[in-house]
Coordinates of C-alpha atoms in Angstrom, one line a residue:
M1 CA -9.3 -31.2 9.0
E2 CA -12.2 -31.2 11.5
V3 CA -14.7 -28.9 10.8
N4 CA -18.1 -27.8 12.7
S5 CA -20.1 -27.3 9.3
K6 CA -23.2 -25.7 11.4
R7 CA -20.0 -22.8 12.2
V8 CA -18.8 -22.5 9.1
N9 CA -22.4 -22.2 7.1
Q10 CA -23.2 -19.3 10.2
Q11 CA -19.3 -17.8 8.4
V12 CA -20.6 -17.8 5.1
R13 CA -23.1 -16.1 6.0
N14 CA -21.8 -13.5 7.7
F15 CA -19.4 -12.8 4.9
E16 CA -22.5 -13.0 2.6
R17 CA -24.2 -10.4 4.4
T18 CA -20.9 -8.3 4.9
I19 CA -20.3 -8.7 0.6
Q20 CA -23.6 -7.1 0.0
E21 CA -23.4 -4.6 2.4
Y22 CA -20.5 -2.9 1.2
Q23 CA -21.0 -0.3 -1.6
F24 CA -17.6 0.6 -2.4
K25 CA -17.2 3.8 -1.5
E26 CA -15.3 3.7 1.0
P27 CA -12.1 1.7 1.7
F28 CA -13.3 -1.4 2.8
S29 CA -11.4 -1.5 6.3
R30 CA -13.4 1.6 7.2
F31 CA -16.2 -0.2 6.6
L32 CA -15.4 -2.9 8.6
T33 CA -14.5 -1.0 11.3
Q34 CA -18.6 0.4 11.4
F35 CA -19.8 -2.7 9.8
Y36 CA -18.6 -4.2 13.4
K37 CA -19.8 -1.5 15.7
N38 CA -23.5 -2.6 14.2
N39 CA -22.9 -6.2 14.7
R40 CA -21.6 -6.7 18.0
Q41 CA -23.0 -10.3 18.5
M42 CA -20.3 -10.7 16.5
G43 CA -16.8 -12.2 18.7
S44 CA -13.5 -11.7 17.9
S45 CA -12.9 -14.9 16.3
D46 CA -15.9 -14.3 14.3
R47 CA -14.8 -11.1 13.0
R48 CA -11.1 -12.3 11.9
M49 CA -12.9 -15.1 9.9
N50 CA -15.5 -12.7 7.9
S51 CA -12.7 -10.1 7.5
R52 CA -10.4 -13.1 6.2
L53 CA -13.4 -14.6 3.6
C54 CA -13.9 -10.5 2.3
Y55 CA -10.6 -10.0 2.0
N56 CA -9.7 -13.2 0.1
Y57 CA -13.0 -12.8 -2.1
F58 CA -11.7 -9.6 -3.1
R59 CA -8.5 -11.0 -4.7
L60 CA -10.0 -12.8 -7.4
G61 CA -11.5 -9.9 -8.7
K62 CA -13.7 -10.0 -11.6
A63 CA -13.0 -13.2 -12.1
F64 CA -15.6 -16.7 -12.1
S65 CA -18.3 -13.6 -12.3
N66 CA -20.5 -16.5 -13.5
L67 CA -20.4 -18.3 -10.8
S68 CA -22.3 -18.5 -7.3
V69 CA -20.8 -15.9 -4.7
L70 CA -19.9 -18.9 -2.6
D71 CA -18.4 -20.8 -5.1
R72 CA -16.2 -17.8 -5.7
L73 CA -15.7 -18.0 -2.3
C74 CA -14.7 -21.4 -2.0
I75 CA -12.0 -20.7 -5.2
A76 CA -10.8 -17.7 -3.3
E77 CA -9.8 -19.4 0.3
F78 CA -8.6 -22.6 -2.2
L79 CA -5.9 -20.3 -3.7
C80 CA -5.2 -17.8 -0.7
E81 CA -5.2 -20.5 2.2
Q82 CA -3.6 -23.4 2.8
N83 CA -6.2 -24.6 5.5
S84 CA -10.3 -23.5 5.0
A85 CA -13.2 -25.0 6.1
V86 CA -14.9 -23.2 3.6
V87 CA -13.3 -25.6 1.5
A88 CA -13.4 -28.6 3.3
V89 CA -17.1 -28.2 3.8
N90 CA -18.3 -27.3 0.2
K91 CA -15.5 -28.5 -1.9
P92 CA -14.1 -31.6 0.0
E93 CA -12.5 -33.3 -2.8
W94 CA -10.3 -29.7 -3.3
I95 CA -8.8 -30.4 0.1
E96 CA -5.7 -32.9 -1.3
K97 CA -4.6 -30.0 -3.1
S98 CA -4.7 -27.6 -0.7
T99 CA -1.4 -27.4 0.8
E100 CA 0.2 -27.4 -3.0
G101 CA 2.1 -24.2 -4.3
I102 CA 0.3 -21.2 -5.8
E103 CA 1.1 -22.5 -9.6
E104 CA -0.5 -25.6 -8.9
K105 CA -3.4 -24.8 -7.6
I106 CA -4.2 -22.2 -9.8
N107 CA -3.7 -25.1 -12.9
F108 CA -5.9 -27.5 -10.9
I109 CA -8.5 -24.4 -10.8
E110 CA -7.8 -23.2 -15.0
A111 CA -8.3 -27.5 -15.4
Q112 CA -11.9 -27.2 -13.9
F113 CA -13.0 -23.6 -15.2
G114 CA -10.8 -22.3 -17.6
Q115 CA -8.4 -19.7 -17.3
F116 CA -9.0 -16.7 -15.2
L117 CA -5.7 -14.4 -14.5
D118 CA -6.3 -12.2 -16.7
D119 CA -10.1 -11.1 -15.1
V120 CA -8.5 -10.7 -11.7
F121 CA -6.7 -7.9 -12.9
P122 CA -7.7 -7.2 -16.2
F123 CA -5.1 -3.7 -16.7
T124 CA -2.1 -5.7 -17.6
S125 CA -1.6 -3.5 -21.0
L126 CA -1.5 -0.6 -18.9
L127 CA 1.9 -1.8 -16.9
S128 CA 5.4 -0.5 -16.4
P129 CA 7.1 -2.4 -18.8
N130 CA 9.1 -3.4 -15.6
I131 CA 6.6 -5.4 -13.8
E132 CA 6.2 -8.9 -14.5
K133 CA 2.7 -9.5 -15.7
R134 CA 2.1 -13.2 -13.8
S135 CA 4.2 -12.9 -11.2
F136 CA 2.2 -9.2 -9.6
I137 CA -1.0 -10.8 -11.0
I138 CA -0.3 -13.8 -8.7
S139 CA 0.8 -11.6 -5.8
H140 CA -2.2 -10.7 -4.9
F141 CA -3.4 -14.5 -3.7
I142 CA -0.6 -14.0 -1.0
Q143 CA -1.3 -11.4 1.7
P144 CA 1.6 -8.8 2.2
N145 CA 3.9 -8.8 5.0
L146 CA 4.2 -6.3 7.8
Y147 CA 7.1 -4.2 7.3
I148 CA 9.0 -1.8 9.9
R149 CA 11.2 0.7 9.8
V150 CA 13.8 0.7 12.9
Q151 CA 15.0 4.0 14.2
K152 CA 18.5 4.5 14.1
G153 CA 20.2 3.0 17.5
M154 CA 16.6 1.0 18.4
E155 CA 17.9 -1.6 16.5
S156 CA 18.9 -4.2 19.2
K157 CA 15.9 -3.0 21.8
V158 CA 13.5 -3.7 19.4
K159 CA 15.0 -7.4 17.8
K160 CA 15.2 -8.1 21.7
T161 CA 11.7 -6.9 22.6
L162 CA 10.2 -8.7 19.6
E163 CA 11.9 -11.9 20.6
K164 CA 11.1 -11.8 24.1
N165 CA 7.3 -11.2 23.3
E166 CA 7.9 -14.5 20.9
I167 CA 6.7 -12.0 17.9
P168 CA 8.4 -13.6 14.8
F169 CA 10.6 -11.6 11.8
E170 CA 12.6 -11.8 9.6
E171 CA 15.5 -9.0 9.3
L172 CA 16.0 -7.5 5.9
S173 CA 18.6 -5.0 6.9
S174 CA 19.5 -3.4 10.1
Q175 CA 16.2 -1.4 10.1
T176 CA 13.9 -3.3 8.2
L177 CA 12.3 -6.3 9.4
A178 CA 9.4 -7.9 8.1
L179 CA 6.6 -9.9 10.4
P180 CA 3.3 -11.7 9.4
N181 CA 0.4 -9.6 8.7
G182 CA -2.0 -9.3 11.5
T183 CA 1.0 -9.0 14.3
N184 CA -0.6 -6.4 16.7
L185 CA 2.5 -4.3 18.0
Q186 CA 0.5 -1.5 19.4
Q187 CA 0.6 -4.0 22.7
L188 CA 4.8 -3.3 23.2
K189 CA 4.0 0.0 24.5
S190 CA 7.9 0.1 25.8
L191 CA 8.4 0.4 21.5
D192 CA 6.4 3.2 21.3
G193 CA 8.4 5.7 18.5
D194 CA 11.1 3.2 18.1
Y195 CA 9.8 2.3 14.8
E196 CA 7.6 3.3 12.3
V197 CA 5.0 0.6 10.1
Q198 CA 5.8 1.7 6.5
D199 CA 6.2 -0.6 3.9
W200 CA 9.7 -2.1 2.3
A201 CA 9.3 -0.2 -0.9
S202 CA 8.6 2.4 0.5
Q203 CA 11.7 2.6 2.7
Q204 CA 13.7 2.3 -0.4
S205 CA 12.3 5.2 -2.3
L206 CA 15.2 7.1 -1.1
N207 CA 17.8 5.4 -1.2
E208 CA 19.6 7.0 -4.3
V209 CA 18.6 10.3 -2.9
S210 CA 21.9 12.7 -1.2
V211 CA 20.6 14.7 1.3
P212 CA 23.5 17.2 2.8
P213 CA 23.4 18.4 5.9
K214 CA 21.4 22.2 6.3
S215 CA 19.6 21.6 2.8
S216 CA 16.5 22.7 2.3
W217 CA 13.5 20.0 1.5
W218 CA 9.8 20.1 0.7
D219 CA 7.8 17.3 1.3
C220 CA 5.2 18.7 -1.2
C221 CA 2.0 16.1 -0.7
A222 CA 3.5 14.6 2.9
A223 CA 0.0 13.3 4.2
S224 CA 0.8 11.5 7.3
G225 CA 4.4 12.6 6.8
G226 CA 6.4 8.7 5.8
K227 CA 8.5 10.3 3.3
S228 CA 9.2 13.2 5.8
L229 CA 10.3 10.5 8.7
L230 CA 12.2 8.5 6.0
L231 CA 14.1 11.7 4.6
L232 CA 14.6 12.8 8.2
D233 CA 16.3 9.1 9.0
K234 CA 18.9 10.0 6.5
E235 CA 19.4 13.3 7.7
S236 CA 17.7 15.5 10.7
N237 CA 19.9 18.7 10.4
I238 CA 17.8 20.2 7.1
K239 CA 15.0 22.7 6.8
L240 CA 12.2 21.1 6.2
L241 CA 8.4 22.1 4.5
V242 CA 5.5 19.8 4.5
S243 CA 2.5 20.6 2.9
D244 CA -1.0 19.0 1.9
V245 CA -4.1 19.5 0.8
R246 CA -5.3 18.4 3.7
L247 CA -5.2 20.1 7.5
S248 CA -6.8 16.8 8.8
I249 CA -3.4 14.9 7.2
L250 CA -1.6 17.3 8.8
R251 CA -2.6 16.9 11.8
N252 CA -1.9 13.4 12.0
L253 CA 1.5 13.9 10.6
D254 CA 2.1 16.0 13.6
E255 CA 0.9 13.6 16.2
R256 CA 3.2 11.1 14.2
F257 CA 6.3 12.8 14.2
E258 CA 5.7 14.0 18.3
K259 CA 5.7 9.9 18.5
A260 CA 8.6 9.5 16.6
D261 CA 10.3 12.1 19.0
V262 CA 11.7 14.4 15.8
K263 CA 13.6 17.3 17.2
T264 CA 14.0 18.9 13.4
Y265 CA 12.4 22.2 12.9
Y266 CA 9.5 22.1 10.3
R267 CA 7.1 24.4 8.3
K268 CA 4.1 22.9 7.4
K269 CA 1.4 24.6 4.8
I270 CA -2.2 23.7 3.1
L271 CA -1.7 23.8 -0.4
D272 CA -4.0 22.9 -3.3
L273 CA -1.0 21.8 -5.9
S274 CA -3.2 21.4 -8.6
K275 CA -3.1 25.1 -9.0
P276 CA -0.4 27.7 -9.1
V277 CA 0.6 29.1 -5.4
D278 CA 2.8 31.5 -6.2
H279 CA 0.7 34.0 -3.7
I280 CA 1.6 31.5 -1.0
M281 CA 5.1 30.0 -1.7
G282 CA 6.6 33.4 -2.3
E283 CA 10.4 33.5 -2.4
D284 CA 11.1 29.9 -0.8
R285 CA 13.6 27.7 -2.6
F286 CA 14.5 24.2 -2.1
D287 CA 17.8 22.1 -2.4
G288 CA 15.4 19.4 -2.4
I289 CA 11.5 18.6 -3.7
I290 CA 10.0 15.3 -3.2
V291 CA 6.8 14.7 -5.0
D292 CA 4.9 11.6 -3.7
A293 CA 2.1 12.1 -6.0
P294 CA -1.3 11.4 -5.3
C295 CA -2.1 8.0 -7.7
T296 CA -4.3 5.0 -8.1
G297 CA -2.1 2.9 -5.7
S298 CA -2.2 -0.2 -7.5
G299 CA 0.9 -1.1 -6.4
T300 CA -0.3 -1.7 -3.0
W301 CA -3.4 -3.9 -4.0
G302 CA -2.3 -6.9 -2.3
R303 CA -3.5 -4.9 0.9
T304 CA -6.6 -2.9 -0.7
P305 CA -8.0 -6.1 -2.8
E306 CA -11.4 -4.6 -2.8
M307 CA -9.7 -1.8 -5.6
L308 CA -9.4 -5.0 -7.8
Q309 CA -13.1 -5.3 -8.3
K310 CA -14.2 -1.5 -7.6
F311 CA -11.4 0.1 -10.0
K312 CA -12.1 1.8 -13.2
T313 CA -9.2 2.5 -16.0
S314 CA -10.7 6.2 -16.1
E315 CA -9.2 7.0 -12.9
I316 CA -5.5 6.3 -14.4
E317 CA -6.2 9.3 -16.7
N318 CA -7.3 11.6 -14.0
F319 CA -4.4 10.9 -11.6
S320 CA -1.9 11.1 -14.7
T321 CA -3.7 14.9 -15.2
L322 CA -3.5 15.7 -11.3
Q323 CA 0.4 14.4 -11.4
K324 CA 1.3 16.6 -14.3
Q325 CA -0.1 19.7 -12.2
I326 CA 1.4 19.0 -9.0
V327 CA 5.1 18.8 -11.1
K328 CA 4.5 21.4 -13.1
N329 CA 3.8 23.6 -10.1
V330 CA 6.9 22.7 -7.6
V331 CA 9.3 23.0 -10.0
P332 CA 9.6 26.7 -10.1
Y333 CA 10.5 26.3 -6.3
L334 CA 13.4 23.9 -7.3
K335 CA 16.9 25.3 -7.2
S336 CA 19.2 25.3 -10.3
G337 CA 21.4 22.2 -9.9
K338 CA 19.2 20.5 -7.3
T339 CA 16.8 17.5 -6.6
L340 CA 13.1 16.8 -7.3
V341 CA 11.9 13.3 -6.2
Y342 CA 9.1 11.6 -7.8
I343 CA 7.2 9.2 -6.3
T344 CA 4.3 6.8 -7.0
C345 CA 2.9 3.4 -5.7
S346 CA 1.5 3.1 -8.5
V347 CA 2.5 0.5 -11.6
F348 CA 0.9 2.1 -14.5
A349 CA 3.1 3.1 -17.3
A350 CA 0.6 6.7 -17.5
E351 CA 1.9 7.7 -13.8
N352 CA 4.9 6.7 -13.8
E353 CA 7.4 6.8 -17.2
E354 CA 4.7 8.6 -18.9
I355 CA 4.7 11.5 -16.0
T356 CA 9.1 10.9 -16.6
Q357 CA 8.7 12.0 -19.8
Y358 CA 6.6 14.9 -19.3
I359 CA 8.8 16.3 -17.1
T360 CA 11.6 15.6 -19.2
D361 CA 10.1 17.3 -22.4
H362 CA 8.4 19.9 -20.7
L363 CA 9.7 21.0 -17.6
G364 CA 13.0 20.9 -18.2
L365 CA 14.2 18.6 -15.7
E366 CA 17.3 15.9 -16.4
L367 CA 16.3 12.1 -15.3
E368 CA 19.6 10.9 -13.5
N369 CA 17.1 7.8 -12.3
Q370 CA 13.9 5.8 -12.5
Q371 CA 12.9 2.9 -11.2
A372 CA 10.4 0.4 -10.5
I373 CA 10.5 -1.0 -6.9
I374 CA 9.2 -4.3 -7.0
G375 CA 7.7 -5.9 -4.2
Y376 CA 5.4 -8.2 -5.2
D377 CA 7.9 -11.2 -5.1
K378 CA 8.4 -9.7 -1.0
K379 CA 5.4 -9.9 0.1
A380 CA 5.6 -5.7 -0.6
D381 CA 4.0 -3.3 -2.3
S382 CA 5.2 -2.4 -5.5
M383 CA 6.7 1.0 -6.0
F384 CA 8.4 3.5 -8.7
V385 CA 10.8 6.2 -7.9
A386 CA 12.6 8.7 -10.5
R387 CA 15.2 11.2 -9.5
F388 CA 15.6 14.5 -11.7
K389 CA 18.0 17.5 -11.5
K390 CA 17.1 20.9 -12.4
P391 CA 19.5 22.3 -15.0

């Protein structure tokens, strides 16, 4: 491949400055937005390359910490990309191996530097039992797809519009499409409200849940409403309460519901479910409760790989404690014989199977089903879902 070494060196300098300024106090995507505002001299192509280099670098986690930043970047680019100008300039002897499969690339790097996968994700002893360790770790070198859920009745329109605009997609089901990461759908104004950006795993989370017409549901950690929209897609004729601890996020939910043209009447409450809420909930009782619990998000780190370098295992216990508090405080509002759905986007047993054990042992609910939703073999997130019945 033909490269401009002067331009590549400038791109590496931009990358080094970005990494040096980032202090892990906020999501990297948010940091980048402000960083680019402060560095308007960087053109759009420079920004795209800088973002790529940074995200690939984070995908190494804490591996190769004894090497220079440039050497680590070269390894990251080699593992994550088929063509890399950074590798061509700094490690030209690696080029002939650049188009090989990821396993071959890993073997090539290990032959030179030793085994490193356990340093990429040094938390494998904490994984849920159904997570295949090696496949999960390797998935972090592969950028996930962009997934959308198409509104019922809009399938033909959405697919025809994508085809007309020469946007490639894979149809996983009539409503689930996979697109290349970075696809700009905002340019397709004619599709506003016809689809939701929602990862494949998230779209599967309510598959085993029955939603009868006119039933009452509480999405108690609603955030911006992704699970509520999925619920309404299954059955729109329900009574719905959404709650979250943050007013701002519920406002985002309102905007998202309006864009999706939601006709169902819904109520909103600002609730801190880490504490009892008897004084607010009163006589409210529900046929179904969705607990999409706050968690480490470890099943989504392929999208936020900076977490591989930032994460501390003490956070697992903090989230586990919060998850138990939330479930304990919502169970009293579930009607007898009805359904509670517990969901995380975590791959850690302490947030998944250990919480389901707590729910059955201490809260008296009957576990009907639990499963890890494996997405790391589909360029998607991985999640966990458990369904309970209250006796």
